[in-house]
Amino acid sequence: MNWTLLFFIFLAPAWARRSLSATSLVTCMENSQITPSYFKVSFDADNRALRYNLDLNTDISGKVTAHVQVFAYGFVVIERDIDMCDIGWKQFCPMYPGSMQIESVEYINKDDVNMIPGIAYTVPDIDAVVKVIVINQDTGETVSCLQSSFTNGKTVSQVGIKWATAVIAGLGLLIAAVMSTFGNSNASAHISTNAVSLFMYFQSVVVVSMQHVQRVPPIASAWAENLAWSMGLIRTEFMQKIFRWYVQATGGSPTVYFKNVDKQILVQRAQEFASKKTEHDLDVRDLDFALNSNRNLRVLRGIKRIGYNSHIEPTSIVVTGFTFFVLCGFLLVAVLVFLRSGAVLLIRMKAMNPNRFSHLRKNFSTILKGSLLRYLWIGFPQLVILSLWEFTVQDSPAVIVIAVLFLITAIGIICFSLYQTWRYGKLSIQRHSNPAAVLYGDSKILHKYGFCYTMFRAQKYWFGTVIIGYTLIKGIFIGLCQGSGKASTLVLFILDLAFTIFLFIQKPFLDKSSNIVSYCVAVVTTVNSFLFLFFSELFGQPAQVSSIMGWIFFIMNAAFSLLLLIMILVLICFAMLSRNPDSRFAPAKDDRTSFLRQSSVKRSSRNLRGEDKAANELFALGAAAQDHSDDWENEMHRLNEVETSSISSRSHSRDEKFASVNEISSPAVEVEGDDDEPKKTAVGKFKDKITRKLSTKKNDRNMRLSDTMKEEEDAHINSDSLTNINQHARAGSESGFSQYSTNRPTQGKDIL
């Protein structure tokens, strides 16, 4: 207990510390007679000490009065006039033309400290601004206007949030890949769809924050910084040194904002043109966010602001994104090669069943290509935006060449994959009246190009083209319109709104839950684009509106991100803790199960015994043969009960049937035989033969569905894949499948 008290006694001062600081001072009027070169101020409310380090150039001569305003979220919280001579600041009483270098400590009156509200020390990423209007006492003329944003050191940008979001999103994709390797196609499709939606949502938050807007509230900017990893913007100290050297060695001029303290960096305001306000039209209760950039101040916006907040030099942003994209791709290949090599080694050492991972070993080349294509699909927004933006900033000739290669490669490969998907879908419709027949029946096509269509219903296999086109148009406006924030925000809002409406109309994803998740992601993305219309000051609204919109942006996205992360964790738990993961997810609203190879049933049956094995087979059969009703899960469990009670009844009914046949046919022709043996008719011999076969079946009541399928597969192993697909055609249906005839899937008897 004593140690606990000591712990709280020592740490309480650190937790309760109240401080404010500012590192940038800018002019807020034209022809200001005070020009700051360096500015650093910190205030400790506990000891009321104000420490400041200033480097100013002034043209003022005489005594001045400072009209001080403190804004919090656009609202004036403190406003008063201060005479520099009355407070004893001799450096400013009077002021003389020339350069002023001041480094000192002043102790503020307790009454003035009490005027600062306590919330200023606790709210993270506080949107607070100090504005000072300098007035010449002799002439009454406004001679200067200075403005500075300050912070309390607390922020929502946390390393823990970055790691949590990255690990959970990556874990979802990894578990989906593992489920696919073990043949659990239904579970893999659901987890993969939701994990990709989560990843694309994270990217959309960063993409919308990359827009060149006039002002991004600190809370919104800090939250976007948490998700910058999804676009490859990850700081590594030794890599940043290599990137600076590479840019300089290839003919570029690398920036050194983190090494050079001669310039002030301002990232919350985004406009670099000069303000047109003068002392005649300066409103003392207005905030001016159209700030000046000069030789001592650099105002960053858009992509540069995101990079700087991630502690990446502006000239290293593009190469950082490209490098981490390639490194993650190599890591993916290494993991797959390690799994395959490990399986082969364990089998040769006779430490593992040779049938384990057979699917991965036999189709490794196709699975590897499909995994890389899916990875390229996820990184497509990152490559497009960074490549196009490089054409405008031109860090170095070598980086431009790399950007061209990445852009052509990404667009070319993705477009070719989408074309192949469309071609096979059309071919399947022509031959089988259903796109799922070839797209899901041919394992090579499924493993290689499945990333383009497995997320969607079979009839909406083309919807991947819509998503890529939507992403490409957004990337063009983000990468090439960094000089016009109002134009890009308006176009992106219209584009997001149109995509959301089209998504609601088409309902393309594989089941109802996946559609709901995609609807929510699209709606939140559209609302984010709408909020950035205010951040760009397209409507000319007061500063209070933008500050409030910033908090709406943070609360909405933080809550939605938490819900998506929890959902992914729940899906992962369902998949990992269930004996048959496919039974935990509703089947897709199409006929893909009728054409998928039943490898999951065969592999899982080897590891089960008795009733568990029979239940596993019934689950797979129910997934393929049920009629997609809302009560699908209860139907699958009911099949197990029906099967148990029907085994004995089937054999009993067959015995009665043949007994009745024997009674009716007993007066048949007799066959001569030995006198010692009883004479038998031809029908009697037939009855004995059938009875022996039935008794053999009774002794093997655990006969498996997978064994029957195995015999059929061995009998037709050399046949053409499209011919095998045609054998699954629905009985009694001319046109084939759901979009063209009925919503009922292929009957179970066709599978058997």
JSON list of N, CA, C and O in Angstrom, two decimals, residues 495-516:
[
{"chain": "A", "resi": 495, "resn": "LEU", "atom": "N", "xyz": [-18.05, 12.63, -56.50]},
{"chain": "A", "resi": 495, "resn": "LEU", "atom": "CA", "xyz": [-17.67, 11.26, -56.87]},
{"chain": "A", "resi": 495, "resn": "LEU", "atom": "C", "xyz": [-18.05, 10.27, -55.78]},
{"chain": "A", "resi": 495, "resn": "LEU", "atom": "O", "xyz": [-18.60, 9.19, -56.05]},
{"chain": "A", "resi": 496, "resn": "ASP", "atom": "N", "xyz": [-17.76, 10.60, -54.51]},
{"chain": "A", "resi": 496, "resn": "ASP", "atom": "CA", "xyz": [-18.12, 9.71, -53.40]},
{"chain": "A", "resi": 496, "resn": "ASP", "atom": "C", "xyz": [-19.63, 9.55, -53.29]},
{"chain": "A", "resi": 496, "resn": "ASP", "atom": "O", "xyz": [-20.13, 8.45, -53.02]},
{"chain": "A", "resi": 497, "resn": "LEU", "atom": "N", "xyz": [-20.36, 10.63, -53.48]},
{"chain": "A", "resi": 497, "resn": "LEU", "atom": "CA", "xyz": [-21.82, 10.55, -53.40]},
{"chain": "A", "resi": 497, "resn": "LEU", "atom": "C", "xyz": [-22.39, 9.67, -54.51]},
{"chain": "A", "resi": 497, "resn": "LEU", "atom": "O", "xyz": [-23.27, 8.83, -54.26]},
{"chain": "A", "resi": 498, "resn": "ALA", "atom": "N", "xyz": [-21.87, 9.83, -55.72]},
{"chain": "A", "resi": 498, "resn": "ALA", "atom": "CA", "xyz": [-22.34, 9.01, -56.84]},
{"chain": "A", "resi": 498, "resn": "ALA", "atom": "C", "xyz": [-22.02, 7.53, -56.61]},
{"chain": "A", "resi": 498, "resn": "ALA", "atom": "O", "xyz": [-22.86, 6.65, -56.88]},
{"chain": "A", "resi": 499, "resn": "PHE", "atom": "N", "xyz": [-20.83, 7.24, -56.11]},
{"chain": "A", "resi": 499, "resn": "PHE", "atom": "CA", "xyz": [-20.46, 5.84, -55.85]},
{"chain": "A", "resi": 499, "resn": "PHE", "atom": "C", "xyz": [-21.34, 5.24, -54.76]},
{"chain": "A", "resi": 499, "resn": "PHE", "atom": "O", "xyz": [-21.75, 4.06, -54.86]},
{"chain": "A", "resi": 500, "resn": "THR", "atom": "N", "xyz": [-21.64, 6.00, -53.72]},
{"chain": "A", "resi": 500, "resn": "THR", "atom": "CA", "xyz": [-22.49, 5.50, -52.64]},
{"chain": "A", "resi": 500, "resn": "THR", "atom": "C", "xyz": [-23.89, 5.16, -53.15]},
{"chain": "A", "resi": 500, "resn": "THR", "atom": "O", "xyz": [-24.46, 4.11, -52.82]},
{"chain": "A", "resi": 501, "resn": "ILE", "atom": "N", "xyz": [-24.46, 6.04, -53.97]},
{"chain": "A", "resi": 501, "resn": "ILE", "atom": "CA", "xyz": [-25.79, 5.78, -54.53]},
{"chain": "A", "resi": 501, "resn": "ILE", "atom": "C", "xyz": [-25.76, 4.53, -55.42]},
{"chain": "A", "resi": 501, "resn": "ILE", "atom": "O", "xyz": [-26.65, 3.67, -55.35]},
{"chain": "A", "resi": 502, "resn": "PHE", "atom": "N", "xyz": [-24.75, 4.42, -56.26]},
{"chain": "A", "resi": 502, "resn": "PHE", "atom": "CA", "xyz": [-24.63, 3.26, -57.14]},
{"chain": "A", "resi": 502, "resn": "PHE", "atom": "C", "xyz": [-24.46, 1.97, -56.34]},
{"chain": "A", "resi": 502, "resn": "PHE", "atom": "O", "xyz": [-25.00, 0.91, -56.70]},
{"chain": "A", "resi": 503, "resn": "LEU", "atom": "N", "xyz": [-23.74, 2.05, -55.22]},
{"chain": "A", "resi": 503, "resn": "LEU", "atom": "CA", "xyz": [-23.53, 0.89, -54.36]},
{"chain": "A", "resi": 503, "resn": "LEU", "atom": "C", "xyz": [-24.85, 0.43, -53.75]},
{"chain": "A", "resi": 503, "resn": "LEU", "atom": "O", "xyz": [-25.14, -0.78, -53.68]},
{"chain": "A", "resi": 504, "resn": "PHE", "atom": "N", "xyz": [-25.67, 1.37, -53.30]},
{"chain": "A", "resi": 504, "resn": "PHE", "atom": "CA", "xyz": [-26.96, 1.02, -52.72]},
{"chain": "A", "resi": 504, "resn": "PHE", "atom": "C", "xyz": [-27.88, 0.38, -53.77]},
{"chain": "A", "resi": 504, "resn": "PHE", "atom": "O", "xyz": [-28.68, -0.50, -53.45]},
{"chain": "A", "resi": 505, "resn": "ILE", "atom": "N", "xyz": [-27.78, 0.83, -55.00]},
{"chain": "A", "resi": 505, "resn": "ILE", "atom": "CA", "xyz": [-28.64, 0.29, -56.05]},
{"chain": "A", "resi": 505, "resn": "ILE", "atom": "C", "xyz": [-28.21, -1.12, -56.44]},
{"chain": "A", "resi": 505, "resn": "ILE", "atom": "O", "xyz": [-29.04, -2.03, -56.58]},
{"chain": "A", "resi": 506, "resn": "GLN", "atom": "N", "xyz": [-26.91, -1.36, -56.58]},
{"chain": "A", "resi": 506, "resn": "GLN", "atom": "CA", "xyz": [-26.41, -2.64, -57.08]},
{"chain": "A", "resi": 506, "resn": "GLN", "atom": "C", "xyz": [-26.38, -3.73, -56.02]},
{"chain": "A", "resi": 506, "resn": "GLN", "atom": "O", "xyz": [-26.58, -4.90, -56.34]},
{"chain": "A", "resi": 507, "resn": "LYS", "atom": "N", "xyz": [-26.08, -3.39, -54.76]},
{"chain": "A", "resi": 507, "resn": "LYS", "atom": "CA", "xyz": [-25.94, -4.38, -53.69]},
{"chain": "A", "resi": 507, "resn": "LYS", "atom": "C", "xyz": [-25.02, -5.52, -54.14]},
{"chain": "A", "resi": 507, "resn": "LYS", "atom": "O", "xyz": [-25.41, -6.69, -54.20]},
{"chain": "A", "resi": 508, "resn": "PRO", "atom": "N", "xyz": [-23.77, -5.23, -54.43]},
{"chain": "A", "resi": 508, "resn": "PRO", "atom": "CA", "xyz": [-22.93, -6.22, -55.13]},
{"chain": "A", "resi": 508, "resn": "PRO", "atom": "C", "xyz": [-22.28, -7.27, -54.26]},
{"chain": "A", "resi": 508, "resn": "PRO", "atom": "O", "xyz": [-21.87, -8.32, -54.77]},
{"chain": "A", "resi": 509, "resn": "PHE", "atom": "N", "xyz": [-22.16, -7.04, -52.95]},
{"chain": "A", "resi": 509, "resn": "PHE", "atom": "CA", "xyz": [-21.33, -7.95, -52.15]},
{"chain": "A", "resi": 509, "resn": "PHE", "atom": "C", "xyz": [-22.03, -9.27, -51.88]},
{"chain": "A", "resi": 509, "resn": "PHE", "atom": "O", "xyz": [-23.24, -9.41, -52.10]},
{"chain": "A", "resi": 510, "resn": "LEU", "atom": "N", "xyz": [-21.27, -10.24, -51.39]},
{"chain": "A", "resi": 510, "resn": "LEU", "atom": "CA", "xyz": [-21.69, -11.63, -51.42]},
{"chain": "A", "resi": 510, "resn": "LEU", "atom": "C", "xyz": [-22.84, -11.95, -50.48]},
{"chain": "A", "resi": 510, "resn": "LEU", "atom": "O", "xyz": [-23.55, -12.93, -50.70]},
{"chain": "A", "resi": 511, "resn": "ASP", "atom": "N", "xyz": [-23.06, -11.17, -49.41]},
{"chain": "A", "resi": 511, "resn": "ASP", "atom": "CA", "xyz": [-24.22, -11.43, -48.56]},
{"chain": "A", "resi": 511, "resn": "ASP", "atom": "C", "xyz": [-24.68, -10.12, -47.92]},
{"chain": "A", "resi": 511, "resn": "ASP", "atom": "O", "xyz": [-24.10, -9.06, -48.15]},
{"chain": "A", "resi": 512, "resn": "LYS", "atom": "N", "xyz": [-25.73, -10.22, -47.13]},
{"chain": "A", "resi": 512, "resn": "LYS", "atom": "CA", "xyz": [-26.35, -9.02, -46.57]},
{"chain": "A", "resi": 512, "resn": "LYS", "atom": "C", "xyz": [-25.42, -8.28, -45.61]},
{"chain": "A", "resi": 512, "resn": "LYS", "atom": "O", "xyz": [-25.33, -7.06, -45.65]},
{"chain": "A", "resi": 513, "resn": "SER", "atom": "N", "xyz": [-24.73, -9.02, -44.75]},
{"chain": "A", "resi": 513, "resn": "SER", "atom": "CA", "xyz": [-23.84, -8.37, -43.77]},
{"chain": "A", "resi": 513, "resn": "SER", "atom": "C", "xyz": [-22.70, -7.63, -44.45]},
{"chain": "A", "resi": 513, "resn": "SER", "atom": "O", "xyz": [-22.35, -6.51, -44.06]},
{"chain": "A", "resi": 514, "resn": "SER", "atom": "N", "xyz": [-22.13, -8.23, -45.48]},
{"chain": "A", "resi": 514, "resn": "SER", "atom": "CA", "xyz": [-21.04, -7.57, -46.21]},
{"chain": "A", "resi": 514, "resn": "SER", "atom": "C", "xyz": [-21.54, -6.32, -46.92]},
{"chain": "A", "resi": 514, "resn": "SER", "atom": "O", "xyz": [-20.84, -5.31, -46.99]},
{"chain": "A", "resi": 515, "resn": "ASN", "atom": "N", "xyz": [-22.75, -6.37, -47.44]},
{"chain": "A", "resi": 515, "resn": "ASN", "atom": "CA", "xyz": [-23.33, -5.19, -48.07]},
{"chain": "A", "resi": 515, "resn": "ASN", "atom": "C", "xyz": [-23.54, -4.08, -47.06]},
{"chain": "A", "resi": 515, "resn": "ASN", "atom": "O", "xyz": [-23.28, -2.90, -47.35]},
{"chain": "A", "resi": 516, "resn": "ILE", "atom": "N", "xyz": [-23.98, -4.43, -45.86]},
{"chain": "A", "resi": 516, "resn": "ILE", "atom": "CA", "xyz": [-24.21, -3.40, -44.83]},
{"chain": "A", "resi": 516, "resn": "ILE", "atom": "C", "xyz": [-22.89, -2.73, -44.46]},
{"chain": "A", "resi": 516, "resn": "ILE", "atom": "O", "xyz": [-22.81, -1.51, -44.30]}
]
